[in-house]
PDB file of C-alpha atoms in Angstrom:
ATOM      1  CA  UNK A  16      85.989 -74.919 133.834  1.00 46.00           C
ATOM      2  CA  UNK A  17      89.050 -76.753 132.561  1.00 53.00           C
ATOM      3  CA  UNK A  18      90.598 -75.790 129.263  1.00 71.00           C
ATOM      4  CA  UNK A  19      94.072 -76.080 127.745  1.00 88.00           C
ATOM      5  CA  UNK A  20      95.440 -72.862 126.289  1.00 91.00           C
ATOM      6  CA  UNK A  21      96.985 -73.175 122.819  1.00 91.00           C
ATOM      7  CA  UNK A  22      99.713 -70.544 122.487  1.00 91.00           C
ATOM      8  CA  UNK A  23     101.637 -70.682 119.210  1.00 91.00           C
ATOM      9  CA  UNK A  24     104.281 -68.039 118.487  1.00 92.00           C
ATOM     10  CA  UNK A  25     102.056 -65.577 116.594  1.00 92.00           C
ATOM     11  CA  UNK A  26     105.030 -63.759 115.050  1.00 92.00           C
ATOM     12  CA  UNK A  27     106.245 -67.053 113.570  1.00 94.00           C
ATOM     13  CA  UNK A  28     102.723 -67.939 112.428  1.00 94.00           C
ATOM     14  CA  UNK A  29     102.353 -64.604 110.624  1.00 95.00           C
ATOM     15  CA  UNK A  30     105.718 -65.071 108.911  1.00 95.00           C
ATOM     16  CA  UNK A  31     104.848 -68.608 107.843  1.00 96.00           C
ATOM     17  CA  UNK A  32     101.488 -67.472 106.469  1.00 96.00           C
ATOM     18  CA  UNK A  33     103.058 -64.600 104.524  1.00 96.00           C
ATOM     19  CA  UNK A  34     105.554 -67.044 103.015  1.00 96.00           C
ATOM     20  CA  UNK A  35     102.823 -69.540 102.116  1.00 96.00           C
ATOM     21  CA  UNK A  36     100.691 -66.864 100.435  1.00 96.00           C
ATOM     22  CA  UNK A  37     103.707 -65.715  98.402  1.00 94.00           C
ATOM     23  CA  UNK A  38     104.525 -69.274  97.315  1.00 95.00           C
ATOM     24  CA  UNK A  39     100.899 -69.927  96.339  1.00 95.00           C
ATOM     25  CA  UNK A  40     100.210 -66.453  94.990  1.00 93.00           C
ATOM     26  CA  UNK A  41      98.526 -67.599  91.739  1.00 91.00           C
ATOM     27  CA  UNK A  42      95.789 -69.808  93.296  1.00 93.00           C
ATOM     28  CA  UNK A  43      95.454 -67.411  96.257  1.00 94.00           C
ATOM     29  CA  UNK A  44      94.873 -64.541  93.814  1.00 90.00           C
ATOM     30  CA  UNK A  45      92.303 -66.660  92.011  1.00 90.00           C
ATOM     31  CA  UNK A  46      90.527 -67.371  95.302  1.00 92.00           C
ATOM     32  CA  UNK A  47      90.525 -63.746  96.441  1.00 91.00           C
ATOM     33  CA  UNK A  48      88.933 -62.650  93.153  1.00 87.00           C
ATOM     34  CA  UNK A  49      85.944 -64.869  94.008  1.00 86.00           C
ATOM     35  CA  UNK A  50      85.345 -63.883  97.630  1.00 85.00           C
ATOM     36  CA  UNK A  51      81.661 -63.260  96.930  1.00 84.00           C
ATOM     37  CA  UNK A  52      81.102 -66.343  94.747  1.00 86.00           C
ATOM     38  CA  UNK A  53      78.553 -68.897  95.939  1.00 88.00           C
ATOM     39  CA  UNK A  54      80.372 -71.699  94.154  1.00 86.00           C
ATOM     40  CA  UNK A  55      83.920 -71.959  92.854  1.00 87.00           C
ATOM     41  CA  UNK A  56      86.521 -74.413  91.645  1.00 88.00           C
ATOM     42  CA  UNK A  57      89.239 -75.190  94.178  1.00 92.00           C
ATOM     43  CA  UNK A  58      92.078 -73.021  92.830  1.00 92.00           C
ATOM     44  CA  UNK A  59      94.717 -75.190  94.483  1.00 92.00           C
ATOM     45  CA  UNK A  60      93.507 -78.224  92.542  1.00 89.00           C
ATOM     46  CA  UNK A  61      92.776 -76.413  89.281  1.00 82.00           C
ATOM     47  CA  UNK A  62      94.723 -73.128  88.954  1.00 78.00           C
ATOM     48  CA  UNK A  63      93.169 -70.912  86.312  1.00 71.00           C
ATOM     49  CA  UNK A  64      89.833 -72.770  86.241  1.00 61.00           C
ATOM     50  CA  UNK A  65      87.167 -70.218  87.126  1.00 60.00           C
ATOM     51  CA  UNK A  66      83.927 -71.558  85.709  1.00 61.00           C
ATOM     52  CA  UNK A  67      82.153 -74.675  86.928  1.00 62.00           C
ATOM     53  CA  UNK A  68      80.891 -76.579  83.902  1.00 56.00           C
ATOM     54  CA  UNK A  69      78.079 -78.279  85.816  1.00 60.00           C
ATOM     55  CA  UNK A  70      77.241 -75.569  88.312  1.00 67.00           C
ATOM     56  CA  UNK A  71      74.701 -76.320  91.030  1.00 73.00           C
ATOM     57  CA  UNK A  72      71.549 -74.247  90.422  1.00 76.00           C
ATOM     58  CA  UNK A  73      71.443 -71.246  92.746  1.00 79.00           C
ATOM     59  CA  UNK A  74      67.881 -72.168  93.683  1.00 81.00           C
ATOM     60  CA  UNK A  75      69.102 -75.553  94.942  1.00 80.00           C
ATOM     61  CA  UNK A  76      71.756 -73.916  97.113  1.00 86.00           C
ATOM     62  CA  UNK A  77      69.262 -71.488  98.616  1.00 86.00           C
ATOM     63  CA  UNK A  78      66.585 -74.084  99.258  1.00 88.00           C
ATOM     64  CA  UNK A  79      69.057 -76.395 100.995  1.00 89.00           C
ATOM     65  CA  UNK A  80      70.461 -73.656 103.222  1.00 93.00           C
ATOM     66  CA  UNK A  81      73.859 -73.545 101.485  1.00 94.00           C
ATOM     67  CA  UNK A  82      75.809 -70.303 101.213  1.00 94.00           C
ATOM     68  CA  UNK A  83      78.814 -71.600  99.294  1.00 93.00           C
ATOM     69  CA  UNK A  84      80.419 -74.735  97.832  1.00 92.00           C
ATOM     70  CA  UNK A  85      83.987 -75.289  96.637  1.00 92.00           C
ATOM     71  CA  UNK A  86      84.376 -77.976  93.984  1.00 88.00           C
ATOM     72  CA  UNK A  87      87.498 -80.158  93.722  1.00 87.00           C
ATOM     73  CA  UNK A  88      86.787 -81.861  90.395  1.00 77.00           C
ATOM     74  CA  UNK A  89      85.903 -80.186  87.114  1.00 69.00           C
ATOM     75  CA  UNK A  90      84.922 -81.529  83.723  1.00 61.00           C
ATOM     76  CA  UNK A  91      83.190 -84.589  85.191  1.00 54.00           C
ATOM     77  CA  UNK A  92      79.611 -85.083  84.075  1.00 53.00           C
ATOM     78  CA  UNK A  93      77.081 -85.049  86.868  1.00 53.00           C
ATOM     79  CA  UNK A  94      73.464 -86.022  86.374  1.00 54.00           C
ATOM     80  CA  UNK A  95      72.149 -84.077  89.360  1.00 64.00           C
ATOM     81  CA  UNK A  96      73.121 -81.830  92.267  1.00 69.00           C
ATOM     82  CA  UNK A  97      74.028 -84.895  94.341  1.00 73.00           C
ATOM     83  CA  UNK A  98      76.777 -85.746  91.881  1.00 75.00           C
ATOM     84  CA  UNK A  99      78.095 -82.207  92.036  1.00 75.00           C
ATOM     85  CA  UNK A 100      78.001 -82.141  95.839  1.00 85.00           C
ATOM     86  CA  UNK A 101      80.018 -85.338  95.759  1.00 86.00           C
ATOM     87  CA  UNK A 102      82.822 -83.402  94.084  1.00 86.00           C
ATOM     88  CA  UNK A 103      82.856 -80.684  96.732  1.00 89.00           C
ATOM     89  CA  UNK A 104      85.508 -80.470  99.435  1.00 91.00           C
ATOM     90  CA  UNK A 105      83.951 -77.576 101.360  1.00 96.00           C
ATOM     91  CA  UNK A 106      80.339 -76.642 102.059  1.00 96.00           C
ATOM     92  CA  UNK A 107      79.453 -73.439 103.906  1.00 97.00           C
ATOM     93  CA  UNK A 108      75.920 -73.212 105.251  1.00 96.00           C
ATOM     94  CA  UNK A 109      73.889 -69.983 105.406  1.00 95.00           C
ATOM     95  CA  UNK A 110      72.643 -68.448 108.659  1.00 95.00           C
ATOM     96  CA  UNK A 111      70.041 -70.833 110.082  1.00 96.00           C
ATOM     97  CA  UNK A 112      67.928 -67.955 111.386  1.00 95.00           C
ATOM     98  CA  UNK A 113      67.550 -66.616 107.834  1.00 93.00           C
ATOM     99  CA  UNK A 114      66.324 -69.870 106.304  1.00 94.00           C
ATOM    100  CA  UNK A 115      62.711 -70.079 105.174  1.00 90.00           C
ATOM    101  CA  UNK A 116      62.702 -73.805 105.928  1.00 92.00           C
ATOM    102  CA  UNK A 117      64.120 -74.497 109.409  1.00 88.00           C
ATOM    103  CA  UNK A 118      64.495 -78.147 108.458  1.00 92.00           C
ATOM    104  CA  UNK A 119      66.594 -77.465 105.359  1.00 95.00           C
ATOM    105  CA  UNK A 120      69.862 -78.716 106.897  1.00 96.00           C
ATOM    106  CA  UNK A 121      68.250 -81.942 108.075  1.00 96.00           C
ATOM    107  CA  UNK A 122      66.904 -82.623 104.580  1.00 94.00           C
ATOM    108  CA  UNK A 123      70.259 -81.718 103.004  1.00 94.00           C
ATOM    109  CA  UNK A 124      72.034 -84.193 105.263  1.00 96.00           C
ATOM    110  CA  UNK A 125      69.617 -87.110 104.982  1.00 95.00           C
ATOM    111  CA  UNK A 126      68.793 -86.746 101.278  1.00 92.00           C
ATOM    112  CA  UNK A 127      72.055 -85.535  99.747  1.00 91.00           C
ATOM    113  CA  UNK A 128      75.106 -85.632 102.040  1.00 94.00           C
ATOM    114  CA  UNK A 129      74.757 -88.939 103.911  1.00 94.00           C
ATOM    115  CA  UNK A 130      73.969 -91.099 100.829  1.00 93.00           C
ATOM    116  CA  UNK A 131      77.203 -89.910  99.174  1.00 91.00           C
ATOM    117  CA  UNK A 132      79.270 -91.884 101.663  1.00 91.00           C
ATOM    118  CA  UNK A 133      81.997 -89.205 101.704  1.00 92.00           C
ATOM    119  CA  UNK A 134      83.713 -88.563 105.031  1.00 94.00           C
ATOM    120  CA  UNK A 135      86.194 -85.849 104.075  1.00 94.00           C
ATOM    121  CA  UNK A 136      83.953 -82.785 103.788  1.00 96.00           C
ATOM    122  CA  UNK A 137      84.732 -79.498 105.488  1.00 97.00           C
ATOM    123  CA  UNK A 138      81.466 -78.002 106.798  1.00 98.00           C
ATOM    124  CA  UNK A 139      81.138 -74.444 108.086  1.00 98.00           C
ATOM    125  CA  UNK A 140      77.918 -73.538 109.889  1.00 98.00           C
ATOM    126  CA  UNK A 141      76.422 -70.187 110.911  1.00 97.00           C
ATOM    127  CA  UNK A 142      73.425 -69.971 113.240  1.00 96.00           C
ATOM    128  CA  UNK A 143      72.814 -66.219 113.384  1.00 94.00           C
ATOM    129  CA  UNK A 144      70.886 -64.562 116.215  1.00 95.00           C
ATOM    130  CA  UNK A 145      68.612 -67.175 117.826  1.00 96.00           C
ATOM    131  CA  UNK A 146      66.946 -64.751 120.268  1.00 94.00           C
ATOM    132  CA  UNK A 147      63.475 -65.424 118.872  1.00 92.00           C
ATOM    133  CA  UNK A 148      63.851 -69.088 118.001  1.00 93.00           C
ATOM    134  CA  UNK A 149      62.141 -71.701 120.216  1.00 94.00           C
ATOM    135  CA  UNK A 150      64.466 -73.648 122.506  1.00 95.00           C
ATOM    136  CA  UNK A 151      63.391 -77.014 121.116  1.00 94.00           C
ATOM    137  CA  UNK A 152      64.161 -75.808 117.595  1.00 95.00           C
ATOM    138  CA  UNK A 153      67.619 -74.615 118.642  1.00 96.00           C
ATOM    139  CA  UNK A 154      68.393 -77.889 120.384  1.00 95.00           C
ATOM    140  CA  UNK A 155      67.226 -79.820 117.344  1.00 96.00           C
ATOM    141  CA  UNK A 156      69.373 -77.884 114.882  1.00 97.00           C
ATOM    142  CA  UNK A 157      72.448 -78.345 117.095  1.00 97.00           C
ATOM    143  CA  UNK A 158      71.816 -82.098 116.980  1.00 97.00           C
ATOM    144  CA  UNK A 159      71.552 -81.897 113.192  1.00 97.00           C
ATOM    145  CA  UNK A 160      74.863 -80.036 112.983  1.00 98.00           C
ATOM    146  CA  UNK A 161      76.351 -82.832 115.068  1.00 97.00           C
ATOM    147  CA  UNK A 162      75.148 -85.375 112.484  1.00 97.00           C
ATOM    148  CA  UNK A 163      77.339 -83.697 109.861  1.00 98.00           C
ATOM    149  CA  UNK A 164      80.447 -84.469 111.940  1.00 97.00           C
ATOM    150  CA  UNK A 165      80.177 -88.104 110.818  1.00 96.00           C
ATOM    151  CA  UNK A 166      80.818 -86.906 107.245  1.00 96.00           C
ATOM    152  CA  UNK A 167      83.773 -84.603 107.824  1.00 96.00           C
ATOM    153  CA  UNK A 168      85.051 -81.789 110.024  1.00 97.00           C
ATOM    154  CA  UNK A 169      82.516 -79.307 111.353  1.00 98.00           C
ATOM    155  CA  UNK A 170      83.160 -75.684 112.331  1.00 98.00           C
ATOM    156  CA  UNK A 171      80.473 -73.476 113.873  1.00 98.00           C
ATOM    157  CA  UNK A 172      81.075 -69.720 113.676  1.00 97.00           C
ATOM    158  CA  UNK A 173      79.294 -67.170 115.862  1.00 96.00           C
ATOM    159  CA  UNK A 174      79.907 -63.574 116.786  1.00 93.00           C
ATOM    160  CA  UNK A 175      80.020 -62.716 120.481  1.00 93.00           C
ATOM    161  CA  UNK A 176      76.423 -61.539 120.622  1.00 94.00           C
ATOM    162  CA  UNK A 177      75.187 -64.661 118.835  1.00 95.00           C
ATOM    163  CA  UNK A 178      77.167 -66.935 121.161  1.00 96.00           C
ATOM    164  CA  UNK A 179      75.888 -65.195 124.294  1.00 95.00           C
ATOM    165  CA  UNK A 180      72.324 -65.296 123.002  1.00 96.00           C
ATOM    166  CA  UNK A 181      72.622 -68.994 122.166  1.00 97.00           C
ATOM    167  CA  UNK A 182      73.901 -69.737 125.660  1.00 96.00           C
ATOM    168  CA  UNK A 183      71.081 -67.709 127.224  1.00 94.00           C
ATOM    169  CA  UNK A 184      68.396 -69.447 125.184  1.00 94.00           C
ATOM    170  CA  UNK A 185      69.716 -72.899 126.084  1.00 94.00           C
ATOM    171  CA  UNK A 186      70.009 -71.985 129.756  1.00 91.00           C
ATOM    172  CA  UNK A 187      66.674 -70.271 130.261  1.00 89.00           C
ATOM    173  CA  UNK A 188      68.035 -66.754 130.496  1.00 84.00           C
ATOM    174  CA  UNK A 189      66.637 -63.653 128.838  1.00 77.00           C
ATOM    175  CA  UNK A 190      69.134 -62.505 126.152  1.00 74.00           C
ATOM    176  CA  UNK A 191      67.811 -58.927 126.447  1.00 63.00           C
ATOM    177  CA  UNK A 192      67.266 -56.695 129.448  1.00 44.00           C
ATOM    178  CA  UNK A 193      64.136 -54.981 130.631  1.00 36.00           C
ATOM    179  CA  UNK A 194      61.637 -57.217 128.855  1.00 40.00           C
ATOM    180  CA  UNK A 195      59.573 -58.978 131.510  1.00 37.00           C
ATOM    181  CA  UNK A 196      57.385 -60.589 128.869  1.00 39.00           C
ATOM    182  CA  UNK A 197      60.421 -62.055 127.132  1.00 40.00           C
ATOM    183  CA  UNK A 198      61.803 -63.203 130.480  1.00 40.00           C
ATOM    184  CA  UNK A 199      58.575 -65.033 131.283  1.00 39.00           C
ATOM    185  CA  UNK A 200      58.482 -66.575 127.819  1.00 42.00           C
ATOM    186  CA  UNK A 201      62.088 -67.778 128.053  1.00 41.00           C
ATOM    187  CA  UNK A 202      61.558 -69.176 131.568  1.00 44.00           C
ATOM    188  CA  UNK A 203      58.450 -71.034 130.442  1.00 44.00           C
ATOM    189  CA  UNK A 204      60.251 -72.480 127.417  1.00 45.00           C
ATOM    190  CA  UNK A 205      63.217 -73.523 129.520  1.00 41.00           C
ATOM    191  CA  UNK A 206      60.920 -75.227 132.028  1.00 48.00           C
ATOM    192  CA  UNK A 207      59.407 -77.332 129.240  1.00 46.00           C
ATOM    193  CA  UNK A 208      62.829 -78.032 127.760  1.00 43.00           C
ATOM    194  CA  UNK A 209      64.260 -79.015 131.169  1.00 47.00           C
ATOM    195  CA  UNK A 210      61.324 -81.299 131.889  1.00 50.00           C
ATOM    196  CA  UNK A 211      61.815 -83.084 128.568  1.00 48.00           C
ATOM    197  CA  UNK A 212      65.498 -83.597 129.436  1.00 48.00           C
ATOM    198  CA  UNK A 213      64.761 -84.839 132.965  1.00 51.00           C
ATOM    199  CA  UNK A 214      66.255 -81.776 134.673  1.00 46.00           C
ATOM    200  CA  UNK A 215      65.031 -80.715 138.125  1.00 44.00           C
ATOM    201  CA  UNK A 216      64.573 -77.537 140.139  1.00 41.00           C
ATOM    202  CA  UNK A 217      68.042 -78.144 141.576  1.00 39.00           C
ATOM    203  CA  UNK A 218      69.457 -77.975 138.042  1.00 45.00           C
ATOM    204  CA  UNK A 219      67.700 -74.636 137.593  1.00 43.00           C
ATOM    205  CA  UNK A 220      69.296 -73.283 140.769  1.00 41.00           C
ATOM    206  CA  UNK A 221      72.725 -74.485 139.704  1.00 39.00           C
ATOM    207  CA  UNK A 222      72.131 -72.774 136.388  1.00 43.00           C
ATOM    208  CA  UNK A 223      71.561 -69.445 138.168  1.00 44.00           C
ATOM    209  CA  UNK A 224      74.858 -69.819 140.042  1.00 37.00           C
ATOM    210  CA  UNK A 225      76.660 -70.492 136.767  1.00 43.00           C
ATOM    211  CA  UNK A 226      75.148 -67.340 135.254  1.00 47.00           C
ATOM    212  CA  UNK A 227      76.551 -65.192 138.051  1.00 48.00           C
ATOM    213  CA  UNK A 228      79.984 -66.771 138.259  1.00 56.00           C
ATOM    214  CA  UNK A 229      81.097 -67.662 134.736  1.00 77.00           C
ATOM    215  CA  UNK A 230      82.825 -65.441 132.178  1.00 88.00           C
ATOM    216  CA  UNK A 231      81.762 -65.147 128.517  1.00 91.00           C
ATOM    217  CA  UNK A 232      84.517 -67.564 127.533  1.00 93.00           C
ATOM    218  CA  UNK A 233      83.297 -70.028 130.169  1.00 93.00           C
ATOM    219  CA  UNK A 234      79.849 -69.848 128.603  1.00 94.00           C
ATOM    220  CA  UNK A 235      81.248 -70.340 125.102  1.00 96.00           C
ATOM    221  CA  UNK A 236      83.303 -73.299 126.278  1.00 96.00           C
ATOM    222  CA  UNK A 237      80.201 -74.841 127.822  1.00 95.00           C
ATOM    223  CA  UNK A 238      78.461 -74.468 124.450  1.00 96.00           C
ATOM    224  CA  UNK A 239      81.302 -76.260 122.699  1.00 97.00           C
ATOM    225  CA  UNK A 240      81.301 -79.047 125.264  1.00 95.00           C
ATOM    226  CA  UNK A 241      77.623 -79.759 124.604  1.00 93.00           C
ATOM    227  CA  UNK A 242      78.008 -80.057 120.821  1.00 96.00           C
ATOM    228  CA  UNK A 243      79.402 -82.782 118.558  1.00 96.00           C
ATOM    229  CA  UNK A 244      81.561 -80.495 116.442  1.00 97.00           C
ATOM    230  CA  UNK A 245      85.271 -80.110 115.788  1.00 97.00           C
ATOM    231  CA  UNK A 246      85.609 -76.346 116.217  1.00 98.00           C
ATOM    232  CA  UNK A 247      83.619 -73.480 117.694  1.00 98.00           C
ATOM    233  CA  UNK A 248      84.869 -70.025 116.723  1.00 97.00           C
ATOM    234  CA  UNK A 249      83.531 -66.910 118.442  1.00 96.00           C
ATOM    235  CA  UNK A 250      84.387 -63.481 117.026  1.00 94.00           C
ATOM    236  CA  UNK A 251      84.096 -60.300 119.044  1.00 87.00           C
ATOM    237  CA  UNK A 252      85.529 -56.809 118.477  1.00 78.00           C
ATOM    238  CA  UNK A 253      88.721 -57.815 116.693  1.00 82.00           C
ATOM    239  CA  UNK A 254      89.182 -60.892 118.877  1.00 90.00           C
ATOM    240  CA  UNK A 255      88.694 -64.551 117.978  1.00 94.00           C
ATOM    241  CA  UNK A 256      88.412 -67.557 120.274  1.00 96.00           C
ATOM    242  CA  UNK A 257      88.706 -71.029 118.773  1.00 97.00           C
ATOM    243  CA  UNK A 258      87.594 -74.026 120.837  1.00 97.00           C
ATOM    244  CA  UNK A 259      88.580 -77.569 119.920  1.00 96.00           C
ATOM    245  CA  UNK A 260      89.174 -80.882 121.681  1.00 94.00           C
ATOM    246  CA  UNK A 261      92.872 -79.939 121.809  1.00 93.00           C
ATOM    247  CA  UNK A 262      92.205 -76.706 123.717  1.00 95.00           C
ATOM    248  CA  UNK A 263      91.396 -73.031 123.381  1.00 96.00           C
ATOM    249  CA  UNK A 264      93.158 -70.565 121.084  1.00 96.00           C
ATOM    250  CA  UNK A 265      92.748 -66.828 121.751  1.00 95.00           C
ATOM    251  CA  UNK A 266      93.707 -64.360 119.031  1.00 94.00           C
ATOM    252  CA  UNK A 267      93.736 -60.565 119.009  1.00 90.00           C
ATOM    253  CA  UNK A 268      93.734 -59.016 115.555  1.00 83.00           C
ATOM    254  CA  UNK A 269      94.810 -55.555 114.352  1.00 76.00           C
ATOM    255  CA  UNK A 270      92.178 -52.972 113.322  1.00 62.00           C
ATOM    256  CA  UNK A 271      90.582 -53.527 109.897  1.00 58.00           C
ATOM    257  CA  UNK A 272      91.782 -51.437 106.969  1.00 56.00           C
ATOM    258  CA  UNK A 273      89.919 -50.030 104.003  1.00 51.00           C
ATOM    259  CA  UNK A 274      86.489 -50.060 105.682  1.00 46.00           C
ATOM    260  CA  UNK A 275      85.002 -47.931 108.424  1.00 40.00           C
ATOM    261  CA  UNK A 276      84.177 -50.868 110.661  1.00 42.00           C
ATOM    262  CA  UNK A 277      83.870 -54.619 110.696  1.00 41.00           C
ATOM    263  CA  UNK A 278      80.697 -55.086 108.655  1.00 45.00           C
ATOM    264  CA  UNK A 279      79.711 -58.705 108.094  1.00 71.00           C
ATOM    265  CA  UNK A 280      82.912 -59.574 109.964  1.00 82.00           C
ATOM    266  CA  UNK A 281      81.886 -63.184 110.545  1.00 89.00           C
ATOM    267  CA  UNK A 282      81.366 -63.811 106.822  1.00 90.00           C
ATOM    268  CA  UNK A 283      84.645 -62.115 105.943  1.00 89.00           C
ATOM    269  CA  UNK A 284      86.473 -64.113 108.600  1.00 93.00           C
ATOM    270  CA  UNK A 285      84.910 -67.262 107.165  1.00 95.00           C
ATOM    271  CA  UNK A 286      86.306 -66.453 103.707  1.00 94.00           C
ATOM    272  CA  UNK A 287      89.843 -66.305 105.128  1.00 95.00           C
ATOM    273  CA  UNK A 288      89.299 -69.399 107.253  1.00 97.00           C
ATOM    274  CA  UNK A 289      88.181 -71.292 104.153  1.00 97.00           C
ATOM    275  CA  UNK A 290      91.341 -70.182 102.349  1.00 97.00           C
ATOM    276  CA  UNK A 291      93.335 -71.732 105.184  1.00 97.00           C
ATOM    277  CA  UNK A 292      91.392 -74.990 104.874  1.00 97.00           C
ATOM    278  CA  UNK A 293      92.084 -75.130 101.136  1.00 97.00           C
ATOM    279  CA  UNK A 294      95.778 -74.563 101.895  1.00 97.00           C
ATOM    280  CA  UNK A 295      95.532 -77.480 104.372  1.00 96.00           C
ATOM    281  CA  UNK A 296      96.817 -75.353 107.233  1.00 97.00           C
ATOM    282  CA  UNK A 297      96.450 -76.289 110.895  1.00 95.00           C
ATOM    283  CA  UNK A 298      93.429 -74.893 112.790  1.00 96.00           C
ATOM    284  CA  UNK A 299      95.299 -71.994 114.408  1.00 96.00           C
ATOM    285  CA  UNK A 300      96.827 -70.874 111.102  1.00 97.00           C
ATOM    286  CA  UNK A 301      93.333 -71.001 109.540  1.00 97.00           C
ATOM    287  CA  UNK A 302      92.036 -68.800 112.353  1.00 96.00           C
ATOM    288  CA  UNK A 303      94.843 -66.246 111.905  1.00 95.00           C
ATOM    289  CA  UNK A 304      94.256 -66.191 108.147  1.00 96.00           C
ATOM    290  CA  UNK A 305      90.558 -65.670 108.768  1.00 95.00           C
ATOM    291  CA  UNK A 306      91.331 -62.643 110.914  1.00 92.00           C
ATOM    292  CA  UNK A 307      93.751 -61.311 108.285  1.00 92.00           C
ATOM    293  CA  UNK A 308      91.277 -61.587 105.409  1.00 91.00           C
ATOM    294  CA  UNK A 309      88.527 -60.010 107.539  1.00 88.00           C
ATOM    295  CA  UNK A 310      90.830 -57.135 108.483  1.00 84.00           C
ATOM    296  CA  UNK A 311      92.168 -56.542 104.987  1.00 85.00           C
ATOM    297  CA  UNK A 312      88.857 -57.205 103.222  1.00 78.00           C
ATOM    298  CA  UNK A 313      88.261 -53.575 102.288  1.00 70.00           C
ATOM    299  CA  UNK A 314      91.340 -53.613 100.080  1.00 71.00           C
ATOM    300  CA  UNK A 315      91.195 -57.255  99.010  1.00 70.00           C
ATOM    301  CA  UNK A 316      87.697 -56.774  97.649  1.00 58.00           C
ATOM    302  CA  UNK A 317      89.046 -54.099  95.288  1.00 62.00           C
ATOM    303  CA  UNK A 318      91.094 -56.758  93.501  1.00 59.00           C
ATOM    304  CA  UNK A 319      94.525 -55.955  94.935  1.00 66.00           C
ATOM    305  CA  UNK A 320      94.904 -59.575  95.932  1.00 84.00           C
ATOM    306  CA  UNK A 321      97.630 -61.757  97.393  1.00 91.00           C
ATOM    307  CA  UNK A 322     100.295 -59.056  97.582  1.00 90.00           C
ATOM    308  CA  UNK A 323      98.128 -56.906  99.856  1.00 90.00           C
ATOM    309  CA  UNK A 324      97.322 -59.889 102.041  1.00 92.00           C
ATOM    310  CA  UNK A 325     101.050 -60.582 102.475  1.00 93.00           C
ATOM    311  CA  UNK A 326     101.612 -56.916 103.335  1.00 90.00           C
ATOM    312  CA  UNK A 327      98.805 -57.034 105.900  1.00 90.00           C
ATOM    313  CA  UNK A 328     100.244 -60.149 107.544  1.00 93.00           C
ATOM    314  CA  UNK A 329     103.718 -58.630 107.755  1.00 91.00           C
ATOM    315  CA  UNK A 330     102.400 -55.364 109.209  1.00 89.00           C
ATOM    316  CA  UNK A 331     100.341 -57.201 111.841  1.00 89.00           C
ATOM    317  CA  UNK A 332     101.900 -56.323 115.188  1.00 71.00           C
ATOM    318  CA  UNK A 333     101.025 -59.131 117.611  1.00 66.00           C
ATOM    319  CA  UNK A 334      99.177 -57.854 120.666  1.00 56.00           C
ATOM    320  CA  UNK A 335      98.309 -61.245 122.168  1.00 49.00           C
TER     321      UNK A 335
END
């Protein structure tokens, strides 16, 4: 499979990021103090503004499948949640597999996001582990995620296990081993899915060849190529792979500090990636910052802030 490798000078990137964090230390510190917040004011637009006057009700966020929103404008009256969403620059969605209503994202898009007319959102999606989701449901939600790309830039984040499972489910393979019942169920679902898409037995045979011959990154690339999104990021054991229309960026990160292991690593990476988006960094810099925040999270969460993040970046020995 063809892909263009993106290879920036990581040492230069780390130095540039450390310098940027130092220059923007006040809003960065403000952001890092709210790593667990479900909604916050953009600290780069409103330094020192912590509270949102017209906060979106937490129940609304949960019901619509939203994990977090970052608001650009404060002090502007809003009659309803739609008005508040219209002032947001970034919307992070919760894990789809954890939603009570599988159609929540579709309703959010059609009822709230699309009518706003905004086309400069940053959307971050998480699917979670789709091992027990029906194939038609998975295909449908991927189409819905693609709809959001008409309203801004879309990033889908998965860990390695989630990405492999997603690929298996969409290609009729059993994500687990040694479960003949699951294998039969997956094969039956794929047969129905393939028939609906006009695929033939020959396609099924070609699929089996692909399974034997392709690498994990080949499979992840094939996922990206089937979706209408701007970025697919796959995280696995201290390694990140970012796919975009410009190419593929591979990044090896240093071991995490301050915690025994990478717990909730995808969510922690997302927090750093979002910081990069707010700083208006390029995609590779956002990815590196995501890895840095995930690695340093154990100390950052204690309130040590921007200075520790700069120290972490400068102590990062590139191993790419």
